[in-house]
mmCIF file with all atom_site columns, C-alpha atoms in Angstrom:
data_model
loop_
_atom_site.group_PDB
_atom_site.id
_atom_site.type_symbol
_atom_site.label_atom_id
_atom_site.label_alt_id
_atom_site.label_comp_id
_atom_site.label_asym_id
_atom_site.label_entity_id
_atom_site.label_seq_id
_atom_site.pdbx_PDB_ins_code
_atom_site.Cartn_x
_atom_site.Cartn_y
_atom_site.Cartn_z
_atom_site.occupancy
_atom_site.B_iso_or_equiv
_atom_site.pdbx_formal_charge
_atom_site.auth_seq_id
_atom_site.auth_comp_id
_atom_site.auth_asym_id
_atom_site.auth_atom_id
_atom_site.pdbx_PDB_model_num
ATOM 1   C CA . UNK A 1 1   ? 11.009  13.826 35.068 1.00 73.00 ? 11  UNK A CA 1
ATOM 2   C CA . UNK A 1 2   ? 11.196  10.764 32.790 1.00 86.00 ? 12  UNK A CA 1
ATOM 3   C CA . UNK A 1 3   ? 8.569   10.688 29.881 1.00 94.00 ? 13  UNK A CA 1
ATOM 4   C CA . UNK A 1 4   ? 5.754   7.933  30.461 1.00 97.00 ? 14  UNK A CA 1
ATOM 5   C CA . UNK A 1 5   ? 6.476   4.872  28.484 1.00 97.00 ? 15  UNK A CA 1
ATOM 6   C CA . UNK A 1 6   ? 3.431   5.269  26.620 1.00 98.00 ? 16  UNK A CA 1
ATOM 7   C CA . UNK A 1 7   ? 4.366   9.204  25.507 1.00 98.00 ? 17  UNK A CA 1
ATOM 8   C CA . UNK A 1 8   ? 7.706   7.651  24.917 1.00 98.00 ? 18  UNK A CA 1
ATOM 9   C CA . UNK A 1 9   ? 6.469   4.696  22.723 1.00 98.00 ? 19  UNK A CA 1
ATOM 10  C CA . UNK A 1 10  ? 4.048   7.498  20.653 1.00 98.00 ? 20  UNK A CA 1
ATOM 11  C CA . UNK A 1 11  ? 6.803   9.728  20.105 1.00 98.00 ? 21  UNK A CA 1
ATOM 12  C CA . UNK A 1 12  ? 9.207   6.909  18.791 1.00 98.00 ? 22  UNK A CA 1
ATOM 13  C CA . UNK A 1 13  ? 6.512   6.104  16.370 1.00 98.00 ? 23  UNK A CA 1
ATOM 14  C CA . UNK A 1 14  ? 6.140   9.685  15.117 1.00 98.00 ? 24  UNK A CA 1
ATOM 15  C CA . UNK A 1 15  ? 9.999   9.942  14.721 1.00 98.00 ? 25  UNK A CA 1
ATOM 16  C CA . UNK A 1 16  ? 10.172  6.757  12.782 1.00 97.00 ? 26  UNK A CA 1
ATOM 17  C CA . UNK A 1 17  ? 7.108   7.804  10.443 1.00 96.00 ? 27  UNK A CA 1
ATOM 18  C CA . UNK A 1 18  ? 8.726   11.225 9.950  1.00 95.00 ? 28  UNK A CA 1
ATOM 19  C CA . UNK A 1 19  ? 12.358  9.137  8.741  1.00 94.00 ? 29  UNK A CA 1
ATOM 20  C CA . UNK A 1 20  ? 10.255  6.580  6.996  1.00 93.00 ? 30  UNK A CA 1
ATOM 21  C CA . UNK A 1 21  ? 11.764  4.003  8.801  1.00 96.00 ? 31  UNK A CA 1
ATOM 22  C CA . UNK A 1 22  ? 8.813   1.605  8.471  1.00 94.00 ? 32  UNK A CA 1
ATOM 23  C CA . UNK A 1 23  ? 10.829  -1.566 10.123 1.00 96.00 ? 33  UNK A CA 1
ATOM 24  C CA . UNK A 1 24  ? 10.869  0.511  13.421 1.00 97.00 ? 34  UNK A CA 1
ATOM 25  C CA . UNK A 1 25  ? 7.333   1.621  13.283 1.00 97.00 ? 35  UNK A CA 1
ATOM 26  C CA . UNK A 1 26  ? 6.115   -1.838 12.658 1.00 97.00 ? 36  UNK A CA 1
ATOM 27  C CA . UNK A 1 27  ? 8.250   -3.228 15.465 1.00 98.00 ? 37  UNK A CA 1
ATOM 28  C CA . UNK A 1 28  ? 5.864   -0.745 17.823 1.00 98.00 ? 38  UNK A CA 1
ATOM 29  C CA . UNK A 1 29  ? 2.838   -2.307 16.950 1.00 98.00 ? 39  UNK A CA 1
ATOM 30  C CA . UNK A 1 30  ? 0.741   -5.805 17.368 1.00 98.00 ? 40  UNK A CA 1
ATOM 31  C CA . UNK A 1 31  ? 0.375   -7.938 14.422 1.00 97.00 ? 41  UNK A CA 1
ATOM 32  C CA . UNK A 1 32  ? -3.062  -7.648 15.097 1.00 98.00 ? 42  UNK A CA 1
ATOM 33  C CA . UNK A 1 33  ? -3.137  -3.714 15.247 1.00 98.00 ? 43  UNK A CA 1
ATOM 34  C CA . UNK A 1 34  ? -6.120  -1.765 14.089 1.00 98.00 ? 44  UNK A CA 1
ATOM 35  C CA . UNK A 1 35  ? -6.050  1.889  12.664 1.00 98.00 ? 45  UNK A CA 1
ATOM 36  C CA . UNK A 1 36  ? -9.086  3.555  12.308 1.00 98.00 ? 46  UNK A CA 1
ATOM 37  C CA . UNK A 1 37  ? -9.329  6.825  9.845  1.00 98.00 ? 47  UNK A CA 1
ATOM 38  C CA . UNK A 1 38  ? -11.976 9.035  9.972  1.00 98.00 ? 48  UNK A CA 1
ATOM 39  C CA . UNK A 1 39  ? -14.251 10.136 6.880  1.00 97.00 ? 49  UNK A CA 1
ATOM 40  C CA . UNK A 1 40  ? -15.954 9.154  3.575  1.00 98.00 ? 50  UNK A CA 1
ATOM 41  C CA . UNK A 1 41  ? -13.015 9.249  1.384  1.00 97.00 ? 51  UNK A CA 1
ATOM 42  C CA . UNK A 1 42  ? -10.943 6.382  -0.291 1.00 96.00 ? 52  UNK A CA 1
ATOM 43  C CA . UNK A 1 43  ? -8.535  6.155  2.666  1.00 97.00 ? 53  UNK A CA 1
ATOM 44  C CA . UNK A 1 44  ? -10.833 6.069  5.106  1.00 97.00 ? 54  UNK A CA 1
ATOM 45  C CA . UNK A 1 45  ? -12.027 2.959  7.062  1.00 97.00 ? 55  UNK A CA 1
ATOM 46  C CA . UNK A 1 46  ? -10.406 0.231  9.335  1.00 98.00 ? 56  UNK A CA 1
ATOM 47  C CA . UNK A 1 47  ? -7.175  -1.237 8.591  1.00 98.00 ? 57  UNK A CA 1
ATOM 48  C CA . UNK A 1 48  ? -6.825  -4.467 10.564 1.00 98.00 ? 58  UNK A CA 1
ATOM 49  C CA . UNK A 1 49  ? -3.371  -6.013 11.117 1.00 98.00 ? 59  UNK A CA 1
ATOM 50  C CA . UNK A 1 50  ? 0.167   -4.433 10.217 1.00 96.00 ? 60  UNK A CA 1
ATOM 51  C CA . UNK A 1 51  ? 0.043   -5.564 6.903  1.00 96.00 ? 61  UNK A CA 1
ATOM 52  C CA . UNK A 1 52  ? -2.743  -3.745 6.076  1.00 97.00 ? 62  UNK A CA 1
ATOM 53  C CA . UNK A 1 53  ? -2.004  -0.788 7.925  1.00 98.00 ? 63  UNK A CA 1
ATOM 54  C CA . UNK A 1 54  ? 1.142   -0.414 6.231  1.00 96.00 ? 64  UNK A CA 1
ATOM 55  C CA . UNK A 1 55  ? 0.257   -1.249 2.724  1.00 94.00 ? 65  UNK A CA 1
ATOM 56  C CA . UNK A 1 56  ? -3.318  -0.164 2.705  1.00 94.00 ? 66  UNK A CA 1
ATOM 57  C CA . UNK A 1 57  ? -2.904  3.339  4.343  1.00 97.00 ? 67  UNK A CA 1
ATOM 58  C CA . UNK A 1 58  ? 0.607   4.420  5.140  1.00 96.00 ? 68  UNK A CA 1
ATOM 59  C CA . UNK A 1 59  ? 1.922   3.433  1.627  1.00 95.00 ? 69  UNK A CA 1
ATOM 60  C CA . UNK A 1 60  ? -1.111  4.917  -0.032 1.00 95.00 ? 70  UNK A CA 1
ATOM 61  C CA . UNK A 1 61  ? -0.548  8.372  1.912  1.00 95.00 ? 71  UNK A CA 1
ATOM 62  C CA . UNK A 1 62  ? 2.873   8.618  0.323  1.00 94.00 ? 72  UNK A CA 1
ATOM 63  C CA . UNK A 1 63  ? 2.174   7.278  -3.090 1.00 96.00 ? 73  UNK A CA 1
ATOM 64  C CA . UNK A 1 64  ? -1.144  9.469  -3.100 1.00 96.00 ? 74  UNK A CA 1
ATOM 65  C CA . UNK A 1 65  ? 1.133   12.691 -2.309 1.00 97.00 ? 75  UNK A CA 1
ATOM 66  C CA . UNK A 1 66  ? 4.099   11.903 -4.261 1.00 96.00 ? 76  UNK A CA 1
ATOM 67  C CA . UNK A 1 67  ? 5.866   11.634 -1.168 1.00 95.00 ? 77  UNK A CA 1
ATOM 68  C CA . UNK A 1 68  ? 4.571   15.019 0.292  1.00 97.00 ? 78  UNK A CA 1
ATOM 69  C CA . UNK A 1 69  ? 2.930   13.918 3.300  1.00 97.00 ? 79  UNK A CA 1
ATOM 70  C CA . UNK A 1 70  ? 4.446   15.389 6.444  1.00 97.00 ? 80  UNK A CA 1
ATOM 71  C CA . UNK A 1 71  ? 3.254   15.530 9.914  1.00 97.00 ? 81  UNK A CA 1
ATOM 72  C CA . UNK A 1 72  ? 4.569   17.144 13.051 1.00 98.00 ? 82  UNK A CA 1
ATOM 73  C CA . UNK A 1 73  ? 4.175   16.260 16.675 1.00 98.00 ? 83  UNK A CA 1
ATOM 74  C CA . UNK A 1 74  ? 2.648   18.813 18.855 1.00 98.00 ? 84  UNK A CA 1
ATOM 75  C CA . UNK A 1 75  ? 1.949   17.086 21.831 1.00 98.00 ? 85  UNK A CA 1
ATOM 76  C CA . UNK A 1 76  ? 1.348   13.737 23.804 1.00 98.00 ? 86  UNK A CA 1
ATOM 77  C CA . UNK A 1 77  ? -1.059  13.090 26.668 1.00 98.00 ? 87  UNK A CA 1
ATOM 78  C CA . UNK A 1 78  ? -1.347  9.733  28.704 1.00 98.00 ? 88  UNK A CA 1
ATOM 79  C CA . UNK A 1 79  ? -3.908  8.725  31.366 1.00 97.00 ? 89  UNK A CA 1
ATOM 80  C CA . UNK A 1 80  ? -1.470  5.750  32.693 1.00 94.00 ? 90  UNK A CA 1
ATOM 81  C CA . UNK A 1 81  ? -4.207  3.196  31.909 1.00 97.00 ? 91  UNK A CA 1
ATOM 82  C CA . UNK A 1 82  ? -3.035  2.402  28.178 1.00 97.00 ? 92  UNK A CA 1
ATOM 83  C CA . UNK A 1 83  ? -4.137  5.166  26.518 1.00 98.00 ? 93  UNK A CA 1
ATOM 84  C CA . UNK A 1 84  ? -2.110  7.940  24.723 1.00 98.00 ? 94  UNK A CA 1
ATOM 85  C CA . UNK A 1 85  ? -3.157  10.789 22.731 1.00 98.00 ? 95  UNK A CA 1
ATOM 86  C CA . UNK A 1 86  ? -1.240  12.911 20.109 1.00 98.00 ? 96  UNK A CA 1
ATOM 87  C CA . UNK A 1 87  ? -2.006  16.370 18.822 1.00 98.00 ? 97  UNK A CA 1
ATOM 88  C CA . UNK A 1 88  ? -0.224  16.790 15.158 1.00 98.00 ? 98  UNK A CA 1
ATOM 89  C CA . UNK A 1 89  ? 0.070   19.026 12.355 1.00 98.00 ? 99  UNK A CA 1
ATOM 90  C CA . UNK A 1 90  ? -0.084  17.562 8.967  1.00 98.00 ? 100 UNK A CA 1
ATOM 91  C CA . UNK A 1 91  ? 0.328   18.881 5.466  1.00 98.00 ? 101 UNK A CA 1
ATOM 92  C CA . UNK A 1 92  ? 0.514   17.216 1.882  1.00 98.00 ? 102 UNK A CA 1
ATOM 93  C CA . UNK A 1 93  ? 0.075   17.881 -1.803 1.00 98.00 ? 103 UNK A CA 1
ATOM 94  C CA . UNK A 1 94  ? -2.154  15.787 -3.831 1.00 97.00 ? 104 UNK A CA 1
ATOM 95  C CA . UNK A 1 95  ? -2.395  16.968 -7.572 1.00 95.00 ? 105 UNK A CA 1
ATOM 96  C CA . UNK A 1 96  ? -3.627  20.393 -7.389 1.00 97.00 ? 106 UNK A CA 1
ATOM 97  C CA . UNK A 1 97  ? -4.793  20.186 -3.740 1.00 97.00 ? 107 UNK A CA 1
ATOM 98  C CA . UNK A 1 98  ? -3.045  20.971 -0.966 1.00 98.00 ? 108 UNK A CA 1
ATOM 99  C CA . UNK A 1 99  ? -4.006  20.276 2.894  1.00 98.00 ? 109 UNK A CA 1
ATOM 100 C CA . UNK A 1 100 ? -2.820  21.888 6.030  1.00 98.00 ? 110 UNK A CA 1
ATOM 101 C CA . UNK A 1 101 ? -4.267  20.745 9.152  1.00 97.00 ? 111 UNK A CA 1
ATOM 102 C CA . UNK A 1 102 ? -4.211  19.737 12.659 1.00 98.00 ? 112 UNK A CA 1
ATOM 103 C CA . UNK A 1 103 ? -5.052  16.212 14.239 1.00 98.00 ? 113 UNK A CA 1
ATOM 104 C CA . UNK A 1 104 ? -4.475  13.714 16.289 1.00 98.00 ? 114 UNK A CA 1
ATOM 105 C CA . UNK A 1 105 ? -4.872  10.353 17.347 1.00 98.00 ? 115 UNK A CA 1
ATOM 106 C CA . UNK A 1 106 ? -5.711  8.230  20.294 1.00 98.00 ? 116 UNK A CA 1
ATOM 107 C CA . UNK A 1 107 ? -3.438  5.101  20.822 1.00 98.00 ? 117 UNK A CA 1
ATOM 108 C CA . UNK A 1 108 ? -4.342  1.889  23.025 1.00 98.00 ? 118 UNK A CA 1
ATOM 109 C CA . UNK A 1 109 ? -1.144  0.338  24.591 1.00 98.00 ? 119 UNK A CA 1
ATOM 110 C CA . UNK A 1 110 ? -1.157  -2.663 25.573 1.00 97.00 ? 120 UNK A CA 1
ATOM 111 C CA . UNK A 1 111 ? 1.916   -3.971 27.373 1.00 93.00 ? 121 UNK A CA 1
ATOM 112 C CA . UNK A 1 112 ? 4.650   -2.185 25.244 1.00 95.00 ? 122 UNK A CA 1
ATOM 113 C CA . UNK A 1 113 ? 2.865   -2.528 22.215 1.00 98.00 ? 123 UNK A CA 1
ATOM 114 C CA . UNK A 1 114 ? 0.208   -0.180 20.064 1.00 98.00 ? 124 UNK A CA 1
ATOM 115 C CA . UNK A 1 115 ? -2.993  -2.070 19.775 1.00 98.00 ? 125 UNK A CA 1
ATOM 116 C CA . UNK A 1 116 ? -5.466  0.555  18.254 1.00 98.00 ? 126 UNK A CA 1
ATOM 117 C CA . UNK A 1 117 ? -4.913  3.762  16.663 1.00 98.00 ? 127 UNK A CA 1
ATOM 118 C CA . UNK A 1 118 ? -8.325  6.105  16.491 1.00 98.00 ? 128 UNK A CA 1
ATOM 119 C CA . UNK A 1 119 ? -7.221  8.931  14.154 1.00 98.00 ? 129 UNK A CA 1
ATOM 120 C CA . UNK A 1 120 ? -9.075  12.140 14.415 1.00 98.00 ? 130 UNK A CA 1
ATOM 121 C CA . UNK A 1 121 ? -9.025  15.478 12.215 1.00 97.00 ? 131 UNK A CA 1
ATOM 122 C CA . UNK A 1 122 ? -9.792  18.849 12.960 1.00 97.00 ? 132 UNK A CA 1
ATOM 123 C CA . UNK A 1 123 ? -12.081 19.183 9.784  1.00 97.00 ? 133 UNK A CA 1
ATOM 124 C CA . UNK A 1 124 ? -13.159 16.101 8.324  1.00 97.00 ? 134 UNK A CA 1
ATOM 125 C CA . UNK A 1 125 ? -15.023 17.703 5.160  1.00 97.00 ? 135 UNK A CA 1
ATOM 126 C CA . UNK A 1 126 ? -11.299 19.088 4.176  1.00 97.00 ? 136 UNK A CA 1
ATOM 127 C CA . UNK A 1 127 ? -9.930  15.455 4.360  1.00 96.00 ? 137 UNK A CA 1
ATOM 128 C CA . UNK A 1 128 ? -12.996 14.254 2.387  1.00 98.00 ? 138 UNK A CA 1
ATOM 129 C CA . UNK A 1 129 ? -12.177 16.682 -0.466 1.00 97.00 ? 139 UNK A CA 1
ATOM 130 C CA . UNK A 1 130 ? -8.487  16.258 -0.329 1.00 98.00 ? 140 UNK A CA 1
ATOM 131 C CA . UNK A 1 131 ? -8.605  12.615 -0.333 1.00 97.00 ? 141 UNK A CA 1
ATOM 132 C CA . UNK A 1 132 ? -11.516 12.282 -2.958 1.00 95.00 ? 142 UNK A CA 1
#
């Protein structure tokens, strides 16, 4: 059975992110897409628009961790009504700090583009400590 189009879109996004292929990833999102990052640390908050997402958030994920930030997709669930939910494992090093956690993202898909990403983490306090 073929993978649902929303699951395939999310999978393609994770694959592009892992390769550092930001052009492909950017093409999967609407120009006014928003990425919501949980927590109370310098990277948390709402990134509105693809430029803000890519420069303000994704760029900082890589620069703050010296390129050590890695994410491994574990599963994708869809509802057939424009939502997809991923489960992933991520790890990174930042100075003397290390993080190794589970997380996920709830995606809103309109047509064939991602319009909204709500990031979730297993332990918000660990994330706050790592990024602060």
